[in-house]
Amino acid sequence: MSGSPLSLASEAFRTGRPRPALTALGALSLPLARAHELTGSSRHALALLLAAATEGPVLWIVPAWAPGRLYPDSVAEWIEPGRLIQATPKRAEDLLWCMEEALRAGVVPVVVAELPAPPPLTPVRRLHLAAETGASLGRCAPLGLILSTGSGGAAGVETRWHMASRHGPGVTAWHLERRRARLDPPRAWRLSRDADGRLSLDPALLEPETAGA
């Protein structure tokens, strides 16, 4: 058994110990073997930021009819592009099915799904159960990331996050918020990247929610 957070979480499910969480940049914490929602114009970047805190493949599920795709150059700003596996279901109902089955297998550390609309409570509960099964029976405790447009609203998710760009002349930065969490209060940060590619996270003020931000 390796000492990675994902393998330790899998072991925790087998032994009944408290569930570990994925931690990124020292302050962002997402419980493993659960489904989380990412929103905002920079939600894709946030998913890649979280994936960078893990090892192994990243399954990215996107509708076959979606107009855009992830470009290797943009992916490479966060993770090695070779880690990314893209699945493109042709039917809307297959998006959540693919995510659920991948989480249940417990072999892919991060499963991302771009959804046309936030899912209701029952499908989200199924994702939680599938991720817990994967953690108990698979090789790792998978992290499920639902990417929703606007302000999101997936029912029953473990946490909800929002990230939007705040770039300017010579500045690469984002505004990041934890808008919902079962165990933590709302909080905001300024995420920035310097000229050498190093990321830093600093406290910020919560901003009013707007659907298009």
Coordinates of C-alpha atoms in Angstrom, one line a residue, residues 3-129:
G3 CA 1.4 6.4 1.2
S4 CA -0.5 8.7 -1.2
P5 CA -3.7 10.4 0.1
L6 CA -5.8 8.5 -2.4
S7 CA -4.6 5.1 -1.3
L8 CA -4.7 6.1 2.4
A9 CA -8.4 7.1 1.8
S10 CA -9.1 3.7 0.2
E11 CA -7.6 2.0 3.3
A12 CA -9.6 4.2 5.6
F13 CA -12.8 3.0 4.0
R14 CA -11.8 -0.6 4.5
T15 CA -10.8 -0.1 8.2
G16 CA -13.5 2.5 9.2
R17 CA -11.1 5.3 9.9
P18 CA -12.2 8.9 9.3
R19 CA -12.3 9.9 5.6
P20 CA -9.2 11.8 4.4
A21 CA -9.4 14.7 2.0
L22 CA -7.5 15.9 -1.0
T23 CA -5.6 19.1 -0.1
A24 CA -4.4 21.5 -2.7
L25 CA -2.1 24.5 -2.1
G26 CA -2.4 23.9 1.7
A27 CA -5.9 25.4 2.1
L28 CA -8.3 23.8 -0.4
S29 CA -9.7 20.6 1.1
L30 CA -12.2 18.2 -0.7
P31 CA -13.2 14.9 1.0
L32 CA -12.3 11.9 -1.1
A33 CA -14.8 9.3 -2.3
R34 CA -17.4 12.1 -2.7
A35 CA -18.9 14.2 -5.5
H36 CA -18.2 17.9 -5.6
E37 CA -19.4 20.7 -7.8
L38 CA -17.2 23.2 -9.6
T39 CA -18.7 26.4 -11.2
G40 CA -17.7 29.6 -12.7
S41 CA -15.9 30.6 -15.9
S42 CA -12.7 29.0 -14.7
R43 CA -14.2 25.7 -13.5
H44 CA -12.1 23.7 -15.9
A45 CA -8.9 25.3 -14.6
L46 CA -10.0 24.5 -11.0
A47 CA -10.6 20.9 -11.9
L48 CA -7.1 20.7 -13.4
L49 CA -5.6 22.4 -10.3
L50 CA -7.2 19.7 -8.1
A51 CA -6.0 17.0 -10.5
A52 CA -2.5 18.3 -10.1
A53 CA -2.6 17.4 -6.4
T54 CA -3.1 13.7 -7.4
E55 CA -1.2 11.1 -9.4
G56 CA -2.4 8.8 -12.2
P57 CA -5.0 9.2 -14.9
V58 CA -7.8 11.8 -15.0
L59 CA -11.0 10.8 -16.7
W60 CA -12.7 13.8 -18.3
I61 CA -16.3 13.2 -19.5
V62 CA -17.7 15.7 -21.9
P63 CA -20.8 15.6 -24.1
A64 CA -20.0 14.6 -27.7
W65 CA -22.0 17.6 -28.9
A66 CA -20.1 20.1 -26.7
P67 CA -18.5 22.9 -28.9
G68 CA -15.2 23.1 -27.0
R69 CA -12.5 20.7 -26.0
L70 CA -9.6 20.9 -23.7
Y71 CA -6.4 21.9 -25.5
P72 CA -3.1 20.2 -24.6
D73 CA -1.4 23.5 -24.2
S74 CA -3.9 24.7 -21.6
V75 CA -3.9 21.3 -19.9
A76 CA -0.1 21.4 -19.7
E77 CA -0.3 24.6 -17.5
W78 CA -1.6 22.3 -14.8
I79 CA -0.9 18.6 -15.4
E80 CA 0.9 16.4 -17.8
P81 CA -1.5 16.1 -20.8
G82 CA -0.8 12.4 -21.1
R83 CA -2.7 11.9 -17.8
L84 CA -5.9 13.0 -19.4
I85 CA -8.4 10.5 -20.8
Q86 CA -11.5 12.0 -22.5
A87 CA -14.8 10.2 -22.9
T88 CA -17.5 11.7 -25.1
P89 CA -20.9 10.1 -24.6
K90 CA -23.5 10.9 -27.3
R91 CA -26.5 10.8 -25.0
A92 CA -27.1 13.1 -22.0
E93 CA -28.1 10.2 -19.8
D94 CA -24.8 8.5 -20.4
L95 CA -22.8 11.4 -18.8
L96 CA -23.7 10.6 -15.3
W97 CA -23.7 6.8 -16.0
C98 CA -20.1 7.0 -17.2
M99 CA -19.1 9.1 -14.1
E100 CA -20.9 6.7 -11.7
E101 CA -19.2 3.6 -13.3
A102 CA -15.8 5.2 -13.2
L103 CA -16.1 6.1 -9.5
R104 CA -17.4 2.7 -8.7
A105 CA -14.4 1.0 -10.3
G106 CA -12.0 2.9 -7.9
V107 CA -9.1 2.8 -10.4
V108 CA -9.1 6.5 -11.6
P109 CA -8.2 9.0 -8.9
V110 CA -10.1 11.9 -10.5
V111 CA -13.3 11.7 -12.5
V112 CA -14.6 15.0 -14.1
A113 CA -17.9 15.4 -15.8
E114 CA -19.1 18.4 -17.7
L115 CA -22.9 18.4 -17.4
P116 CA -25.4 20.5 -19.3
A117 CA -27.4 21.1 -16.2
P118 CA -26.9 20.5 -12.4
P119 CA -28.1 17.0 -11.5
P120 CA -30.9 16.5 -8.9
L121 CA -30.4 14.8 -5.5
T122 CA -30.9 11.1 -6.5
P123 CA -28.1 10.9 -9.1
V124 CA -25.7 12.8 -6.8
R125 CA -26.4 10.3 -4.1
R126 CA -25.7 7.5 -6.5
L127 CA -22.3 9.2 -7.3
H128 CA -21.5 9.3 -3.6
L129 CA -22.3 5.6 -3.2

